[in-house]
Short mmCIF file of N, CA, C and O in Angstrom, two decimals:
data_model
loop_
_atom_site.label_atom_id
_atom_site.label_comp_id
_atom_site.label_asym_id
_atom_site.label_seq_id
_atom_site.Cartn_x
_atom_site.Cartn_y
_atom_site.Cartn_z
N MET A 443 -8.32 -7.90 -79.46
CA MET A 443 -7.94 -7.68 -78.09
C MET A 443 -6.62 -6.95 -78.02
O MET A 443 -5.75 -7.13 -78.84
N LEU A 444 -6.50 -6.20 -76.95
CA LEU A 444 -5.26 -5.47 -76.75
C LEU A 444 -4.26 -6.34 -76.02
O LEU A 444 -4.63 -7.16 -75.19
N PRO A 445 -2.99 -6.16 -76.35
CA PRO A 445 -1.99 -6.92 -75.60
C PRO A 445 -1.98 -6.50 -74.14
O PRO A 445 -2.53 -5.50 -73.73
N PHE A 446 -1.34 -7.30 -73.31
CA PHE A 446 -1.35 -7.14 -71.85
C PHE A 446 -0.90 -5.76 -71.39
O PHE A 446 -1.49 -5.18 -70.50
N GLY A 447 0.12 -5.20 -71.92
CA GLY A 447 0.68 -3.93 -71.47
C GLY A 447 -0.03 -2.71 -72.04
O GLY A 447 0.18 -1.60 -71.58
N ASP A 448 -0.87 -2.86 -73.00
CA ASP A 448 -1.51 -1.72 -73.64
C ASP A 448 -2.96 -1.60 -73.16
O ASP A 448 -3.88 -2.10 -73.79
N GLN A 449 -3.15 -0.95 -72.06
CA GLN A 449 -4.50 -0.73 -71.54
C GLN A 449 -4.89 0.71 -71.80
O GLN A 449 -4.06 1.62 -71.74
N THR A 450 -6.14 0.92 -72.05
CA THR A 450 -6.61 2.29 -72.25
C THR A 450 -6.77 2.95 -70.89
O THR A 450 -7.31 2.35 -69.95
N PRO A 451 -6.28 4.15 -70.73
CA PRO A 451 -6.40 4.81 -69.43
C PRO A 451 -7.85 5.17 -69.13
O PRO A 451 -8.62 5.50 -70.04
N MET A 452 -8.22 5.10 -67.85
CA MET A 452 -9.58 5.47 -67.44
C MET A 452 -9.65 6.98 -67.36
O MET A 452 -8.75 7.63 -66.82
N PRO A 453 -10.71 7.55 -67.86
CA PRO A 453 -10.84 9.01 -67.79
C PRO A 453 -11.12 9.45 -66.34
O PRO A 453 -11.84 8.79 -65.60
N THR A 454 -10.52 10.52 -65.94
CA THR A 454 -10.77 11.05 -64.59
C THR A 454 -12.06 11.84 -64.62
O THR A 454 -12.31 12.62 -65.55
N PRO A 455 -12.90 11.65 -63.60
CA PRO A 455 -14.17 12.37 -63.60
C PRO A 455 -13.96 13.86 -63.37
O PRO A 455 -13.07 14.29 -62.63
N VAL A 456 -14.78 14.64 -64.00
CA VAL A 456 -14.72 16.09 -63.88
C VAL A 456 -15.88 16.51 -62.97
O VAL A 456 -17.00 16.04 -63.15
N MET A 457 -15.59 17.39 -61.99
CA MET A 457 -16.65 17.85 -61.09
C MET A 457 -17.62 18.73 -61.86
O MET A 457 -17.22 19.74 -62.44
N THR A 458 -18.88 18.31 -61.84
CA THR A 458 -19.90 19.10 -62.52
C THR A 458 -20.80 19.83 -61.52
O THR A 458 -21.64 20.61 -61.91
N VAL A 459 -20.59 19.56 -60.21
CA VAL A 459 -21.40 20.17 -59.16
C VAL A 459 -20.53 21.15 -58.38
O VAL A 459 -19.36 20.89 -58.10
N ASP A 460 -21.11 22.27 -58.03
CA ASP A 460 -20.39 23.26 -57.24
C ASP A 460 -20.18 22.71 -55.82
O ASP A 460 -21.14 22.32 -55.16
N PRO A 461 -18.94 22.62 -55.33
CA PRO A 461 -18.69 22.04 -54.00
C PRO A 461 -19.36 22.82 -52.87
O PRO A 461 -19.67 22.26 -51.82
N ASP A 462 -19.59 24.11 -53.05
CA ASP A 462 -20.24 24.89 -51.99
C ASP A 462 -21.73 24.57 -51.86
O ASP A 462 -22.33 24.80 -50.81
N SER A 463 -22.34 24.06 -52.93
CA SER A 463 -23.77 23.78 -52.86
C SER A 463 -24.08 22.43 -52.22
O SER A 463 -25.22 22.16 -51.88
N VAL A 464 -23.09 21.56 -52.01
CA VAL A 464 -23.33 20.25 -51.41
C VAL A 464 -22.81 20.14 -49.99
O VAL A 464 -22.89 19.09 -49.39
N THR A 465 -22.28 21.20 -49.42
CA THR A 465 -21.82 21.17 -48.04
C THR A 465 -22.96 21.58 -47.12
O THR A 465 -23.88 22.29 -47.54
N PRO A 466 -22.94 21.16 -45.84
CA PRO A 466 -24.04 21.50 -44.94
C PRO A 466 -24.11 22.99 -44.62
O PRO A 466 -25.18 23.51 -44.33
N GLY A 467 -22.99 23.67 -44.66
CA GLY A 467 -22.99 25.11 -44.42
C GLY A 467 -23.33 25.47 -42.98
O GLY A 467 -23.23 24.66 -42.06
N PHE A 468 -23.71 26.72 -42.80
CA PHE A 468 -24.01 27.22 -41.45
C PHE A 468 -25.25 26.56 -40.87
O PHE A 468 -25.31 26.29 -39.67
N GLU A 469 -26.25 26.27 -41.72
CA GLU A 469 -27.48 25.66 -41.23
C GLU A 469 -27.20 24.29 -40.62
O GLU A 469 -27.73 23.95 -39.56
N GLY A 470 -26.38 23.50 -41.26
CA GLY A 470 -26.01 22.18 -40.73
C GLY A 470 -25.25 22.30 -39.43
O GLY A 470 -25.47 21.53 -38.48
N PHE A 471 -24.32 23.24 -39.36
CA PHE A 471 -23.54 23.45 -38.14
C PHE A 471 -24.46 23.87 -37.00
O PHE A 471 -24.36 23.35 -35.88
N ALA A 472 -25.38 24.81 -37.27
CA ALA A 472 -26.30 25.26 -36.22
C ALA A 472 -27.20 24.13 -35.76
O ALA A 472 -27.48 23.98 -34.56
N PHE A 473 -27.65 23.29 -36.67
CA PHE A 473 -28.50 22.16 -36.30
C PHE A 473 -27.75 21.19 -35.39
O PHE A 473 -28.30 20.73 -34.38
N ILE A 474 -26.51 20.89 -35.70
CA ILE A 474 -25.71 19.98 -34.88
C ILE A 474 -25.47 20.59 -33.50
O ILE A 474 -25.53 19.90 -32.48
N VAL A 475 -25.21 21.88 -33.41
CA VAL A 475 -25.01 22.54 -32.12
C VAL A 475 -26.27 22.45 -31.27
O VAL A 475 -26.21 22.17 -30.06
N VAL A 476 -27.43 22.65 -31.88
CA VAL A 476 -28.70 22.55 -31.15
C VAL A 476 -28.92 21.12 -30.65
O VAL A 476 -29.32 20.91 -29.49
N ILE A 477 -28.63 20.13 -31.47
CA ILE A 477 -28.79 18.74 -31.07
C ILE A 477 -27.84 18.41 -29.91
O ILE A 477 -28.24 17.75 -28.93
N VAL A 478 -26.58 18.84 -29.98
CA VAL A 478 -25.62 18.58 -28.90
C VAL A 478 -26.06 19.24 -27.61
O VAL A 478 -25.98 18.65 -26.53
N ALA A 479 -26.56 20.47 -27.68
CA ALA A 479 -27.04 21.16 -26.49
C ALA A 479 -28.24 20.44 -25.88
O ALA A 479 -28.34 20.28 -24.65
N ALA A 480 -29.17 19.96 -26.72
CA ALA A 480 -30.33 19.23 -26.22
C ALA A 480 -29.92 17.93 -25.54
O ALA A 480 -30.44 17.59 -24.46
N VAL A 481 -29.00 17.21 -26.13
CA VAL A 481 -28.54 15.96 -25.52
C VAL A 481 -27.83 16.24 -24.20
O VAL A 481 -28.03 15.52 -23.22
N ALA A 482 -27.02 17.28 -24.14
CA ALA A 482 -26.33 17.63 -22.89
C ALA A 482 -27.33 17.97 -21.80
O ALA A 482 -27.18 17.54 -20.64
N LEU A 483 -28.37 18.73 -22.13
CA LEU A 483 -29.40 19.06 -21.13
C LEU A 483 -30.18 17.83 -20.68
O LEU A 483 -30.50 17.69 -19.50
N LEU A 484 -30.46 16.93 -21.60
CA LEU A 484 -31.16 15.69 -21.22
C LEU A 484 -30.31 14.82 -20.30
O LEU A 484 -30.81 14.25 -19.33
N ILE A 485 -29.01 14.73 -20.56
CA ILE A 485 -28.12 13.95 -19.70
C ILE A 485 -28.03 14.58 -18.32
O ILE A 485 -28.07 13.89 -17.30
N TRP A 486 -27.93 15.89 -18.27
CA TRP A 486 -27.86 16.60 -16.98
C TRP A 486 -29.14 16.36 -16.18
O TRP A 486 -29.09 16.07 -14.97
N ASP A 487 -30.30 16.46 -16.82
CA ASP A 487 -31.57 16.25 -16.14
C ASP A 487 -31.71 14.80 -15.67
O ASP A 487 -32.19 14.54 -14.57
N MET A 488 -31.28 13.84 -16.49
CA MET A 488 -31.36 12.44 -16.11
C MET A 488 -30.50 12.16 -14.89
O MET A 488 -30.93 11.47 -13.96
N ASN A 489 -29.28 12.69 -14.86
CA ASN A 489 -28.41 12.50 -13.70
C ASN A 489 -29.01 13.10 -12.44
O ASN A 489 -28.93 12.51 -11.36
N ARG A 490 -29.64 14.25 -12.56
CA ARG A 490 -30.28 14.90 -11.41
C ARG A 490 -31.42 14.04 -10.88
O ARG A 490 -31.56 13.84 -9.68
N ARG A 491 -32.22 13.49 -11.77
CA ARG A 491 -33.35 12.66 -11.35
C ARG A 491 -32.87 11.36 -10.72
O ARG A 491 -33.44 10.89 -9.73
N ILE A 492 -31.83 10.76 -11.27
CA ILE A 492 -31.30 9.51 -10.71
C ILE A 492 -30.74 9.76 -9.32
O ILE A 492 -30.95 8.97 -8.40
N ARG A 493 -30.02 10.88 -9.13
CA ARG A 493 -29.51 11.23 -7.81
C ARG A 493 -30.64 11.40 -6.80
O ARG A 493 -30.55 10.95 -5.66
N ARG A 494 -31.72 12.07 -7.22
CA ARG A 494 -32.85 12.31 -6.34
C ARG A 494 -33.51 10.99 -5.93
O ARG A 494 -33.85 10.78 -4.77
N VAL A 495 -33.69 10.07 -6.87
CA VAL A 495 -34.29 8.77 -6.56
C VAL A 495 -33.40 7.98 -5.62
O VAL A 495 -33.87 7.36 -4.67
N ARG A 496 -32.09 8.02 -5.86
CA ARG A 496 -31.15 7.29 -5.00
C ARG A 496 -31.18 7.85 -3.58
O ARG A 496 -31.18 7.09 -2.61
N TYR A 497 -31.24 9.17 -3.44
CA TYR A 497 -31.28 9.78 -2.12
C TYR A 497 -32.57 9.42 -1.40
O TYR A 497 -32.57 9.09 -0.21
N ARG A 498 -33.69 9.45 -2.11
CA ARG A 498 -34.97 9.10 -1.49
C ARG A 498 -34.97 7.65 -1.03
O ARG A 498 -35.51 7.32 0.02
N GLU A 499 -34.36 6.76 -1.80
CA GLU A 499 -34.30 5.36 -1.42
C GLU A 499 -33.44 5.18 -0.17
O GLU A 499 -33.79 4.38 0.71
N GLU A 500 -32.35 5.91 -0.05
CA GLU A 500 -31.51 5.83 1.15
C GLU A 500 -32.28 6.30 2.37
O GLU A 500 -32.23 5.66 3.43
N VAL A 501 -33.02 7.40 2.25
CA VAL A 501 -33.80 7.92 3.37
C VAL A 501 -34.89 6.93 3.73
O VAL A 501 -35.12 6.65 4.92
N ARG A 502 -35.54 6.35 2.73
CA ARG A 502 -36.59 5.37 2.99
C ARG A 502 -36.02 4.15 3.72
O ARG A 502 -36.65 3.62 4.64
N ALA A 503 -34.85 3.68 3.33
CA ALA A 503 -34.22 2.53 3.98
C ALA A 503 -33.85 2.86 5.42
O ALA A 503 -34.02 2.02 6.32
N GLU A 504 -33.36 4.07 5.68
CA GLU A 504 -33.02 4.47 7.04
C GLU A 504 -34.27 4.54 7.92
O GLU A 504 -34.24 4.09 9.07
N LEU A 505 -35.36 5.08 7.38
CA LEU A 505 -36.60 5.14 8.15
C LEU A 505 -37.15 3.75 8.43
O LEU A 505 -37.64 3.48 9.54
N ASP A 506 -37.07 2.85 7.46
CA ASP A 506 -37.51 1.47 7.69
C ASP A 506 -36.67 0.79 8.75
O ASP A 506 -37.19 0.05 9.59
N ALA A 507 -35.35 1.04 8.73
CA ALA A 507 -34.47 0.45 9.74
C ALA A 507 -34.80 1.00 11.12
O ALA A 507 -34.79 0.26 12.12
N GLU A 508 -35.08 2.28 11.22
CA GLU A 508 -35.44 2.87 12.52
C GLU A 508 -36.75 2.29 13.04
O GLU A 508 -36.88 1.99 14.22
N GLU A 509 -37.73 2.12 12.14
CA GLU A 509 -39.01 1.53 12.56
C GLU A 509 -38.81 0.09 13.04
O GLU A 509 -39.39 -0.33 14.02
N ALA A 510 -38.00 -0.67 12.30
CA ALA A 510 -37.75 -2.06 12.68
C ALA A 510 -37.04 -2.15 14.02
O ALA A 510 -37.37 -2.99 14.85
N SER A 511 -36.08 -1.27 14.25
CA SER A 511 -35.37 -1.30 15.53
C SER A 511 -36.27 -0.86 16.66
O SER A 511 -36.16 -1.36 17.79
N ALA A 512 -37.19 0.07 16.40
CA ALA A 512 -38.13 0.50 17.43
C ALA A 512 -39.10 -0.62 17.77
O ALA A 512 -39.45 -0.83 18.94
N LYS A 513 -39.54 -1.38 16.77
CA LYS A 513 -40.44 -2.51 17.02
C LYS A 513 -39.71 -3.62 17.76
O LYS A 513 -40.27 -4.29 18.61
N ASP A 514 -38.44 -3.87 17.38
CA ASP A 514 -37.66 -4.94 18.01
C ASP A 514 -37.31 -4.59 19.45
O ASP A 514 -37.22 -5.48 20.30
N ALA A 515 -37.08 -3.31 19.72
CA ALA A 515 -36.68 -2.91 21.07
C ALA A 515 -37.81 -3.20 22.05
O ALA A 515 -37.59 -3.88 23.06
N GLY A 516 -38.99 -2.70 21.77
CA GLY A 516 -40.17 -2.99 22.58
C GLY A 516 -39.94 -2.78 24.07
O GLY A 516 -40.52 -3.49 24.89
N ASP A 517 -39.12 -1.82 24.47
CA ASP A 517 -38.82 -1.62 25.88
C ASP A 517 -39.78 -0.64 26.54
O ASP A 517 -39.54 -0.18 27.65
N GLY A 518 -40.85 -0.27 25.83
CA GLY A 518 -41.85 0.59 26.44
C GLY A 518 -41.68 2.05 26.09
O GLY A 518 -42.52 2.87 26.45
N THR A 519 -40.63 2.44 25.40
CA THR A 519 -40.47 3.84 25.02
C THR A 519 -41.30 4.10 23.78
O THR A 519 -41.52 3.22 22.95
N ALA A 520 -41.77 5.31 23.65
CA ALA A 520 -42.55 5.69 22.48
C ALA A 520 -41.64 5.75 21.27
O ALA A 520 -40.45 6.08 21.39
N ALA A 521 -42.17 5.47 20.11
CA ALA A 521 -41.35 5.44 18.89
C ALA A 521 -40.82 6.82 18.54
O ALA A 521 -39.79 6.96 17.93
N GLY A 522 -41.50 7.88 18.95
CA GLY A 522 -41.09 9.22 18.59
C GLY A 522 -40.01 9.79 19.49
O GLY A 522 -39.37 10.76 19.16
N GLU A 523 -39.78 9.21 20.67
CA GLU A 523 -38.81 9.78 21.60
C GLU A 523 -37.38 9.63 21.11
O GLU A 523 -36.61 10.58 21.11
N GLY A 524 -36.99 8.45 20.71
CA GLY A 524 -35.60 8.22 20.33
C GLY A 524 -35.30 8.63 18.90
O GLY A 524 -34.15 8.76 18.54
N THR A 525 -36.30 8.86 18.08
CA THR A 525 -36.03 9.13 16.67
C THR A 525 -35.78 10.60 16.39
O THR A 525 -35.29 10.93 15.33
N ALA A 526 -36.08 11.50 17.31
CA ALA A 526 -35.87 12.92 17.04
C ALA A 526 -34.38 13.22 16.92
O ALA A 526 -33.96 13.94 16.02
N SER A 527 -33.57 12.69 17.80
CA SER A 527 -32.13 12.94 17.70
C SER A 527 -31.51 12.11 16.59
O SER A 527 -30.55 12.53 15.96
N ASP A 528 -32.06 10.93 16.32
CA ASP A 528 -31.53 10.09 15.25
C ASP A 528 -31.85 10.67 13.88
O ASP A 528 -31.11 10.47 12.92
N ALA A 529 -32.96 11.38 13.77
CA ALA A 529 -33.35 11.95 12.47
C ALA A 529 -32.34 12.99 12.00
O ALA A 529 -32.05 13.08 10.82
N GLY A 530 -31.78 13.76 12.91
CA GLY A 530 -30.78 14.75 12.53
C GLY A 530 -29.51 14.09 12.03
O GLY A 530 -28.91 14.52 11.06
N THR A 531 -29.08 13.02 12.66
CA THR A 531 -27.87 12.34 12.21
C THR A 531 -28.12 11.57 10.93
O THR A 531 -27.25 11.46 10.09
N ALA A 532 -29.33 11.05 10.76
CA ALA A 532 -29.64 10.31 9.53
C ALA A 532 -29.63 11.24 8.33
O ALA A 532 -29.13 10.89 7.27
N SER A 533 -30.15 12.46 8.49
CA SER A 533 -30.14 13.38 7.35
C SER A 533 -28.74 13.87 7.05
O SER A 533 -28.40 14.12 5.91
N ASP A 534 -27.89 14.00 8.07
CA ASP A 534 -26.51 14.40 7.83
C ASP A 534 -25.74 13.28 7.13
O ASP A 534 -24.92 13.53 6.27
N GLU A 535 -26.01 12.03 7.50
CA GLU A 535 -25.32 10.91 6.87
C GLU A 535 -25.74 10.75 5.41
O GLU A 535 -24.95 10.37 4.57
N GLY A 536 -26.98 11.07 5.10
CA GLY A 536 -27.48 10.91 3.73
C GLY A 536 -26.85 11.87 2.76
O GLY A 536 -26.85 11.63 1.56
N THR A 537 -26.28 12.97 3.23
CA THR A 537 -25.70 13.95 2.32
C THR A 537 -24.20 13.76 2.12
O THR A 537 -23.59 14.51 1.40
N GLN A 538 -23.61 12.76 2.74
CA GLN A 538 -22.17 12.57 2.63
C GLN A 538 -21.74 11.89 1.35
O GLN A 538 -20.57 11.84 1.04
N GLY A 539 -22.63 11.33 0.59
CA GLY A 539 -22.23 10.71 -0.67
C GLY A 539 -22.89 9.37 -0.84
O GLY A 539 -23.88 9.04 -0.22
N ASP A 540 -22.27 8.55 -1.68
CA ASP A 540 -22.84 7.27 -2.04
C ASP A 540 -22.19 6.13 -1.25
O ASP A 540 -22.03 5.04 -1.78
N SER A 541 -21.76 6.36 -0.04
CA SER A 541 -21.13 5.30 0.72
C SER A 541 -22.18 4.30 1.16
O SER A 541 -23.29 4.67 1.52
N PRO A 542 -21.87 3.00 1.11
CA PRO A 542 -22.85 1.99 1.50
C PRO A 542 -23.11 2.02 3.01
O PRO A 542 -22.23 2.33 3.80
N ARG A 543 -24.32 1.69 3.36
CA ARG A 543 -24.71 1.64 4.77
C ARG A 543 -24.46 0.25 5.32
O ARG A 543 -24.68 -0.75 4.66
N ALA A 544 -24.01 0.19 6.58
CA ALA A 544 -23.77 -1.13 7.19
C ALA A 544 -24.88 -1.46 8.15
O ALA A 544 -25.56 -0.67 8.67
#
């Protein structure tokens, strides 16, 4: 056995592979760019679809509220008379953003 202070040094490994042959190169970079672009387009499309569904739900809720108020009123007016002017304001309110309805 060797004494405590006399250790054999470990040999340093020598590179036997060309470093240029193990890098991803231009093909890897182009592949990553294509993947990032595809993910960005998917996120953009998903946000557009979610906005559309949210807007449709708001319009549906407003129409249901108008129908309910017309049924509750029951004062003899036709359902179509009072909703023509309300429909214009309802569509204007729906485009103002995501503010909650009271």
